[in-house]
mmCIF file of C-alpha atoms and ligand atoms in Angstrom:
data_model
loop_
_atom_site.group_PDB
_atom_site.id
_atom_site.type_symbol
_atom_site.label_atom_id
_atom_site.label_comp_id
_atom_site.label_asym_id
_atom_site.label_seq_id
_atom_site.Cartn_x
_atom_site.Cartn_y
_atom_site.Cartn_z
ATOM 1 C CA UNK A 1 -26.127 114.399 44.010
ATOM 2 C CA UNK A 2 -23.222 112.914 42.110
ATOM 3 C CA UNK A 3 -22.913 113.589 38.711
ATOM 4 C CA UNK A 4 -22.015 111.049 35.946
ATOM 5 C CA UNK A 5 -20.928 111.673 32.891
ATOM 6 C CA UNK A 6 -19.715 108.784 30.195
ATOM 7 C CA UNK A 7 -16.573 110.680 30.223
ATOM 8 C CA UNK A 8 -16.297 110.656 33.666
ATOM 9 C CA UNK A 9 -16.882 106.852 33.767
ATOM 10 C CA UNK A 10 -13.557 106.466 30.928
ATOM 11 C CA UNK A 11 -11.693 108.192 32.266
ATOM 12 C CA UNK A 12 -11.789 106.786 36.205
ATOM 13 C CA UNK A 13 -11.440 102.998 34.468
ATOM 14 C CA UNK A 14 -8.382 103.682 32.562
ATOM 15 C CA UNK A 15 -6.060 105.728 34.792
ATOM 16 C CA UNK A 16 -7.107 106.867 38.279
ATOM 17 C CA UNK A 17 -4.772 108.881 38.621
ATOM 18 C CA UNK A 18 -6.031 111.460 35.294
ATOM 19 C CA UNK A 19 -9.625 111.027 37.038
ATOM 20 C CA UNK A 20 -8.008 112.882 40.135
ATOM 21 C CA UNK A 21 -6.114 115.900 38.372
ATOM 22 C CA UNK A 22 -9.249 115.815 36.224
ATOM 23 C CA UNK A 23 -12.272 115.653 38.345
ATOM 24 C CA UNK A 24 -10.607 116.056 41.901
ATOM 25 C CA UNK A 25 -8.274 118.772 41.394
ATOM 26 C CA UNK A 26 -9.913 120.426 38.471
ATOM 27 C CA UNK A 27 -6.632 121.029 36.480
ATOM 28 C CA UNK A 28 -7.479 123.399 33.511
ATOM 29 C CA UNK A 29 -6.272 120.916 30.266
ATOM 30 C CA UNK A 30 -5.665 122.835 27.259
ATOM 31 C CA UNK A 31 -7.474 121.347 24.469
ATOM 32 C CA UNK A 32 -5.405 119.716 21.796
ATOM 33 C CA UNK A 33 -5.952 120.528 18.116
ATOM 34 C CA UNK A 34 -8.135 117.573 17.268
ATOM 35 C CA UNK A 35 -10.517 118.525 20.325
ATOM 36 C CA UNK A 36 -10.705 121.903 18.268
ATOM 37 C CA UNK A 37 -11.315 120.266 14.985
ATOM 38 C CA UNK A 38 -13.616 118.023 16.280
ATOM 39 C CA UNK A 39 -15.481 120.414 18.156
ATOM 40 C CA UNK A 40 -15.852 122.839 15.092
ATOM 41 C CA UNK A 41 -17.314 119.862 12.948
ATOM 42 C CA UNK A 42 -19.897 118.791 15.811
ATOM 43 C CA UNK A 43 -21.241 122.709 15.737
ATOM 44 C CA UNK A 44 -21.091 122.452 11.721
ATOM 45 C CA UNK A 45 -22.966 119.432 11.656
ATOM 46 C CA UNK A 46 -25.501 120.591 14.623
ATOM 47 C CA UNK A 47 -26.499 124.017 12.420
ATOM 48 C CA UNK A 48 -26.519 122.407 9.014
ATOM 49 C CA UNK A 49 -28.812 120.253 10.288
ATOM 50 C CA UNK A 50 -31.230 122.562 12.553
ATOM 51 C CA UNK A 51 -30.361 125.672 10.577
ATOM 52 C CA UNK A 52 -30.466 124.730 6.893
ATOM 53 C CA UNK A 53 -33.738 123.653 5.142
ATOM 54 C CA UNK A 54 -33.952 119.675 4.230
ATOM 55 C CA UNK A 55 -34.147 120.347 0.509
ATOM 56 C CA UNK A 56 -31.329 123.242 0.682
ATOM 57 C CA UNK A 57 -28.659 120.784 2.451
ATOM 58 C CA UNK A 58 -26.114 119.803 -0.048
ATOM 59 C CA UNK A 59 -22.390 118.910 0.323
ATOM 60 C CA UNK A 60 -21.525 122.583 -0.822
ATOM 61 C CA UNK A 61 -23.628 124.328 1.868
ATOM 62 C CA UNK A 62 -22.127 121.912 4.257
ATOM 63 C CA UNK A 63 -18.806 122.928 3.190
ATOM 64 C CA UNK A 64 -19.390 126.683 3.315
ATOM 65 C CA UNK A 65 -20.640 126.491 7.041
ATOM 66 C CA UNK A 66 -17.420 124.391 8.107
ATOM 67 C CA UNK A 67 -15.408 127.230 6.130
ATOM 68 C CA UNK A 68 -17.813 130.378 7.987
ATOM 69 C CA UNK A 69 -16.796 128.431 11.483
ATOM 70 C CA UNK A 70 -12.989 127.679 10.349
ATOM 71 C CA UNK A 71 -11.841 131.063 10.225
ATOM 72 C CA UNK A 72 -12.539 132.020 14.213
ATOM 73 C CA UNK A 73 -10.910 128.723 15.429
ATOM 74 C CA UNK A 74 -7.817 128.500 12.858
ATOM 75 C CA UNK A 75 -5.552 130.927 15.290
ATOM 76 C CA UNK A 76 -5.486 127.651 17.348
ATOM 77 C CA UNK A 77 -4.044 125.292 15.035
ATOM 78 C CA UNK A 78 -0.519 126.077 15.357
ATOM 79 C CA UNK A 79 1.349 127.270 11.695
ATOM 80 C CA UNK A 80 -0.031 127.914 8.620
ATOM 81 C CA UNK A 81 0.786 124.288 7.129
ATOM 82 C CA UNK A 82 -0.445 122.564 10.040
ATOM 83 C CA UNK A 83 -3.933 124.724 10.002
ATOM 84 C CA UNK A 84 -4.228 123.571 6.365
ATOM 85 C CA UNK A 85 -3.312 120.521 6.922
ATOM 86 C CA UNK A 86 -6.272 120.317 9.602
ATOM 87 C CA UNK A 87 -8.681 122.081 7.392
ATOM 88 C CA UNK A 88 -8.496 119.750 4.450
ATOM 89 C CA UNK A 89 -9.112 116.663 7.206
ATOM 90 C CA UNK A 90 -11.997 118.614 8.350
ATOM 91 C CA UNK A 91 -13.376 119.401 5.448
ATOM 92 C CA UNK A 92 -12.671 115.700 4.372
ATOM 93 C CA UNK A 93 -14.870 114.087 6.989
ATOM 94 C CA UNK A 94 -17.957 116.903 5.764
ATOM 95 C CA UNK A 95 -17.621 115.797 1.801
ATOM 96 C CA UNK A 96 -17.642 111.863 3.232
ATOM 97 C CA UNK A 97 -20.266 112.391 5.069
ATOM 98 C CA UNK A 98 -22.449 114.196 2.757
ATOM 99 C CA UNK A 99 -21.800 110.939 0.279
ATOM 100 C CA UNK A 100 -22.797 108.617 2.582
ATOM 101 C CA UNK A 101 -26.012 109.997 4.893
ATOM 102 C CA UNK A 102 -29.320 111.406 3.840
ATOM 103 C CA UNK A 103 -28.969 114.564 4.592
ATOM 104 C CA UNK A 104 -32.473 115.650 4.243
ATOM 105 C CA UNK A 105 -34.000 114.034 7.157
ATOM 106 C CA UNK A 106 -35.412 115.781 10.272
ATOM 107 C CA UNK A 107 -33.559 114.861 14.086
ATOM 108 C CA UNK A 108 -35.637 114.158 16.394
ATOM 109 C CA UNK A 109 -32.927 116.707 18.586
ATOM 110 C CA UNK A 110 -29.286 117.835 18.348
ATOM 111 C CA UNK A 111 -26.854 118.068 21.211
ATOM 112 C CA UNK A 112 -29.584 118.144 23.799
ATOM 113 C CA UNK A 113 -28.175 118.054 27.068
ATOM 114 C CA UNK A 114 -29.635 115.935 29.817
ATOM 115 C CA UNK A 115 -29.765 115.214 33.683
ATOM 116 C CA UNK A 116 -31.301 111.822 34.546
ATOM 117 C CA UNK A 117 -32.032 110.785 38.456
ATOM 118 C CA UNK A 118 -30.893 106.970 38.340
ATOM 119 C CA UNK A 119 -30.354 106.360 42.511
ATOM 120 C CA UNK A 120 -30.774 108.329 45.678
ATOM 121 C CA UNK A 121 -27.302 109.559 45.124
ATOM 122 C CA UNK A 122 -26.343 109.463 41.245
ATOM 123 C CA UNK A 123 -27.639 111.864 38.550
ATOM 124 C CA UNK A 124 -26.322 110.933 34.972
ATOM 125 C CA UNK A 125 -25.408 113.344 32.642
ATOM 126 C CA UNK A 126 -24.262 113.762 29.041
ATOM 127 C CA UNK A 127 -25.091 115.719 25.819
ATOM 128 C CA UNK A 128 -25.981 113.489 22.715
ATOM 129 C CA UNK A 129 -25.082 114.431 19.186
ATOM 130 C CA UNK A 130 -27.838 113.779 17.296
ATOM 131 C CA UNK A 131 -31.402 111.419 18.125
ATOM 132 C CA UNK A 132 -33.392 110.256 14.927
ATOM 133 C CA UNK A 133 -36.424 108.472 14.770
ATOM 134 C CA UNK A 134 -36.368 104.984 13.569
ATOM 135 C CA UNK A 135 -39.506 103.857 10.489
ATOM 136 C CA UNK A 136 -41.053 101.993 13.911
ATOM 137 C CA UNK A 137 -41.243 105.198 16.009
ATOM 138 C CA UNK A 138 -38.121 103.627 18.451
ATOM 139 C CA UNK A 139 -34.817 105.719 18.748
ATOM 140 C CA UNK A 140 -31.772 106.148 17.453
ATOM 141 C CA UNK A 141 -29.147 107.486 19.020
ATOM 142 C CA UNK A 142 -25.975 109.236 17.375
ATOM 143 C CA UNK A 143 -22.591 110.293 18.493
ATOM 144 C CA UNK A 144 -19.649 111.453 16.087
ATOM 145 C CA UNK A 145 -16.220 110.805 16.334
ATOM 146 C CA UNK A 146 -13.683 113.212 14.665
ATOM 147 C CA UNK A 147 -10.544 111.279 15.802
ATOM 148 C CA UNK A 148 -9.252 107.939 14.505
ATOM 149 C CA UNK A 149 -11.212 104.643 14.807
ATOM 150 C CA UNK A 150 -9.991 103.269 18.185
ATOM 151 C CA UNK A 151 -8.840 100.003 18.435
ATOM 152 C CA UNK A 152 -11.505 98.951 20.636
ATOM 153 C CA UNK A 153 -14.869 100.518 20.702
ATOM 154 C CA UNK A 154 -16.405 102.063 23.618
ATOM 155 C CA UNK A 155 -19.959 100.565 23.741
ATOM 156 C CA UNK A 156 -20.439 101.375 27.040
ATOM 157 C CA UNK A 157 -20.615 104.861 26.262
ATOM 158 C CA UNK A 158 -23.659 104.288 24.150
ATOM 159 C CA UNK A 159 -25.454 102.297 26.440
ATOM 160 C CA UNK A 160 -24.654 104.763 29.103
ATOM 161 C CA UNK A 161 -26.542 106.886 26.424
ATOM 162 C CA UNK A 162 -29.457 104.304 26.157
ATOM 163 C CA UNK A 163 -30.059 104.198 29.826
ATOM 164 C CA UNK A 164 -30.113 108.208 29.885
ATOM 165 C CA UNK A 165 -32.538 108.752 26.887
ATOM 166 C CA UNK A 166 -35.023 105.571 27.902
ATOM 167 C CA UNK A 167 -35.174 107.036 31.783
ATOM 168 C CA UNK A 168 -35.543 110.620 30.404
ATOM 169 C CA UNK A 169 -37.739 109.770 27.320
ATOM 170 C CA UNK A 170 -40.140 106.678 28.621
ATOM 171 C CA UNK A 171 -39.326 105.710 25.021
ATOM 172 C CA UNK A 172 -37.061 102.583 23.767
ATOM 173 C CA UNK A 173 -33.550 103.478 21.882
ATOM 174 C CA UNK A 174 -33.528 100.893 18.722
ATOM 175 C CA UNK A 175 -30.075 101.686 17.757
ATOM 176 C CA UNK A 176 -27.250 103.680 19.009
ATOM 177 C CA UNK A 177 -24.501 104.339 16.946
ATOM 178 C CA UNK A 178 -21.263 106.048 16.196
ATOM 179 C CA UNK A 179 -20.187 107.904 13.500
ATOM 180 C CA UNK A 180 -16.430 107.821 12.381
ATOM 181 C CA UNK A 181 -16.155 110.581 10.161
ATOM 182 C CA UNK A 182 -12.307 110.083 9.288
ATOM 183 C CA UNK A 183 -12.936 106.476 8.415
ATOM 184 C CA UNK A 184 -16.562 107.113 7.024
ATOM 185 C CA UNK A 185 -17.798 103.786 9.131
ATOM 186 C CA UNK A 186 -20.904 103.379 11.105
ATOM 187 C CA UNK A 187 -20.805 101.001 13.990
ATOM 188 C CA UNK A 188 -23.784 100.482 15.872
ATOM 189 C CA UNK A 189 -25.826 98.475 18.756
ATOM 190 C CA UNK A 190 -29.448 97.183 19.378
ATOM 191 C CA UNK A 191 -28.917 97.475 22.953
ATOM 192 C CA UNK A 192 -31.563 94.945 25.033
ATOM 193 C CA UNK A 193 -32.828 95.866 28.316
ATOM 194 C CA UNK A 194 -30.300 93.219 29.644
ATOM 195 C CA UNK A 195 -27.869 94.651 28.696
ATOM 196 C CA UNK A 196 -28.577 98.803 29.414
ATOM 197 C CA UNK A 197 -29.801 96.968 33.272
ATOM 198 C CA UNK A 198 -26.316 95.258 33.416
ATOM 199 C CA UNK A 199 -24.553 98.636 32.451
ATOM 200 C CA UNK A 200 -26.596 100.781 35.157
ATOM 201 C CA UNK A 201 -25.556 98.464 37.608
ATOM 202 C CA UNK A 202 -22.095 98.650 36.187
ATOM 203 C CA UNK A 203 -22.048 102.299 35.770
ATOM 204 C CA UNK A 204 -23.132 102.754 39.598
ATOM 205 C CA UNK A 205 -20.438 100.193 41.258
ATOM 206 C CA UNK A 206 -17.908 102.516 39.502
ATOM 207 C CA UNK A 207 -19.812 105.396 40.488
ATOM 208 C CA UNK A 208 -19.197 104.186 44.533
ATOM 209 C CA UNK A 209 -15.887 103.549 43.837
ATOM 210 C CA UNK A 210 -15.303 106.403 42.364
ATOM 211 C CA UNK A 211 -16.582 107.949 45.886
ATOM 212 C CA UNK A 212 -14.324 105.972 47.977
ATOM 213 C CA UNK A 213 -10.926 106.265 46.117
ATOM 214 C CA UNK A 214 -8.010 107.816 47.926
ATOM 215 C CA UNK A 215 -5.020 106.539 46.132
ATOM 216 C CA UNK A 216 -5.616 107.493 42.414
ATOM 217 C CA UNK A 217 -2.790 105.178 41.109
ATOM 218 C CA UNK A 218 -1.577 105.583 37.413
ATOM 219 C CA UNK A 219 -2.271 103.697 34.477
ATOM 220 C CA UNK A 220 0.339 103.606 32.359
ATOM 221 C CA UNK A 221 0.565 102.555 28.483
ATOM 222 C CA UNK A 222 -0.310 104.008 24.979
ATOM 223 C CA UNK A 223 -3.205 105.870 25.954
ATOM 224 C CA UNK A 224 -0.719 108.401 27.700
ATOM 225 C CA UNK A 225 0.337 110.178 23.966
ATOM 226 C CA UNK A 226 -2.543 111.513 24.180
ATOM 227 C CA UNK A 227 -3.054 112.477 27.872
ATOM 228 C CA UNK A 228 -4.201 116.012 28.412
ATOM 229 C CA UNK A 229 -2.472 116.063 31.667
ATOM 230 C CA UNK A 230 1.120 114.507 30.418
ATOM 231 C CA UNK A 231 2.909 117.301 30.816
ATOM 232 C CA UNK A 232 2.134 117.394 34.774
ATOM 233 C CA UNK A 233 1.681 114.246 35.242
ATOM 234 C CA UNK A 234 4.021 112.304 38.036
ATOM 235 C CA UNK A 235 4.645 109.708 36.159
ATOM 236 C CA UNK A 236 5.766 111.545 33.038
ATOM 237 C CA UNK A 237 9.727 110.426 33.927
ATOM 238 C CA UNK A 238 8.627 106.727 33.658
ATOM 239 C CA UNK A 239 6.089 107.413 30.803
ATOM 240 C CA UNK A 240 8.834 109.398 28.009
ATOM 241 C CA UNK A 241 11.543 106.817 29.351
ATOM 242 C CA UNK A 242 8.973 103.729 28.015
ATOM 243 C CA UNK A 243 8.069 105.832 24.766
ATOM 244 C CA UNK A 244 11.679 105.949 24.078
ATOM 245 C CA UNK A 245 12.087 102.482 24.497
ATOM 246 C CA UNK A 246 8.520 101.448 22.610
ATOM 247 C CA UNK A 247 8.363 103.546 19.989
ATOM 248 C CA UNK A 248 4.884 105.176 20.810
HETATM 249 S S1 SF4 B 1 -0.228 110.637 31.497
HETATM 250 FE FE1 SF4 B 1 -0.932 108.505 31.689
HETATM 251 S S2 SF4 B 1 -0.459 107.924 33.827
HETATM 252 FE FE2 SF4 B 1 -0.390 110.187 33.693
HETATM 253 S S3 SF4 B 1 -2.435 110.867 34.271
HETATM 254 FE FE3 SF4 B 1 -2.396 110.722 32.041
HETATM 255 S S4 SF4 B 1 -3.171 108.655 31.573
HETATM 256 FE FE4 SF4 B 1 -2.589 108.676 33.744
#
């Protein structure tokens, strides 16, 4: 069975050639410091949430679990100014967030992983944040992001969601949405069944052609800064040379 992750899906349409050292050849990546920041405020937010009693949660305790977690991942963050300077963003995104979400409610599950059959031959797969439960008894899906508001928004990646939870769930997702905790914005979707059949059908044409590729050529542009595999990449010549002359 072939496996399909959103991820997975990303990364094969925007440079073939990361999908092969990625996925083919199974390069270790190091993580970078925001995938250690961000990772530390998903686990902060996941046991505040199903640790902490609704009317104990409070900005402070919020702050005091990011600081219990902090101290095991710091080591990571390269020197002492640029761990602070990562802590205070961290701990940034908690105090926004604790301003502007009711922090009392109940999920209906947090960071549940799941494994949906969608064809003969492809299984989707993905772990979702957090699922609430809209006032009608419909779903709503969340997902945090830790990094900077993209220029574009990914909504495939929450209908990819969608199609996961409805298969899995027999119940209808209402609203999936993101969470940008550096910008404190919420940007969601009332995805129809159109549209989640439309980005199935989408999601397994890619899937085939992600079966039949043998070439893996690279994509090159902005999106490389921040390329996990940069620093072995064969195009990294070509890619510094048009930094240099862009200014990215
Ligand atoms: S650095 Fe750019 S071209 Fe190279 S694998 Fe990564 S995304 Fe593709």
């Amino acid at each position: 069975m072939f496996k399909l992750s959103a991820l997975r899906l990303r990364v094969f349409r925007r440079c073939r050639l990361r999908y092969k050292y990625q996925y083919v050849d199974r390069l270790p990546a190091r993580p970078s410091p925001q995938d250690v920041v961000g990772a530390l405020v998903h686990a902060t937010l996941r046991d505040f949430f199903a640790h902490v009693a609704g009317h104990e949660r409070d900005e402070e305790r919020l702050i005091i679990l990011l600081n219990e977690r902090w101290q095991a991942l710091a080591f990571r963050l390269g020197s002492p100014a640029e761990r602070e300077a990562w802590r205070q963003r961290a701990e940034a995104q908690m105090r926004r967030f604790s301003h502007q979400h009711d922090l009392s409610l109940q999920p209906l599950a947090l960071e549940a992983y799941y494994e949906v059959p969608v064809s003969e031959r492809v299984t989707l797969i993905g772990r979702i944040d957090r699922l609430d439960e809209e006032p009608d008894g419909g779903l709503h899906l969340i997902d945090y992001k830790t990094g900077d508001r993209p220029p574009e928004v990914d909504v495939e990646q929450l209908r990819f969601y969608a199609i996961m939870l409805e298969r899995k769930l027999s119940r209808s997702v209402r609203r999936a949405s993101y969470f940008f905790l550096e910008e404190g914005d919420v940007w969601s979707i009332h995805p129809t069944r159109e549209e989640l059949a439309e980005g199935l059908t989408r999601a397994l044409a890619t899937a085939e052609n992600m079966v039949g590729e043998h070439d893996f050529p690279a994509t090159i542009g902005r999106h490389c800064a921040g390329c996990h595999y940069l620093g072995v990449c064969a195009e990294r010549d070509k890619i510094a040379q048009l930094r240099q002359e862009e200014g990215w």
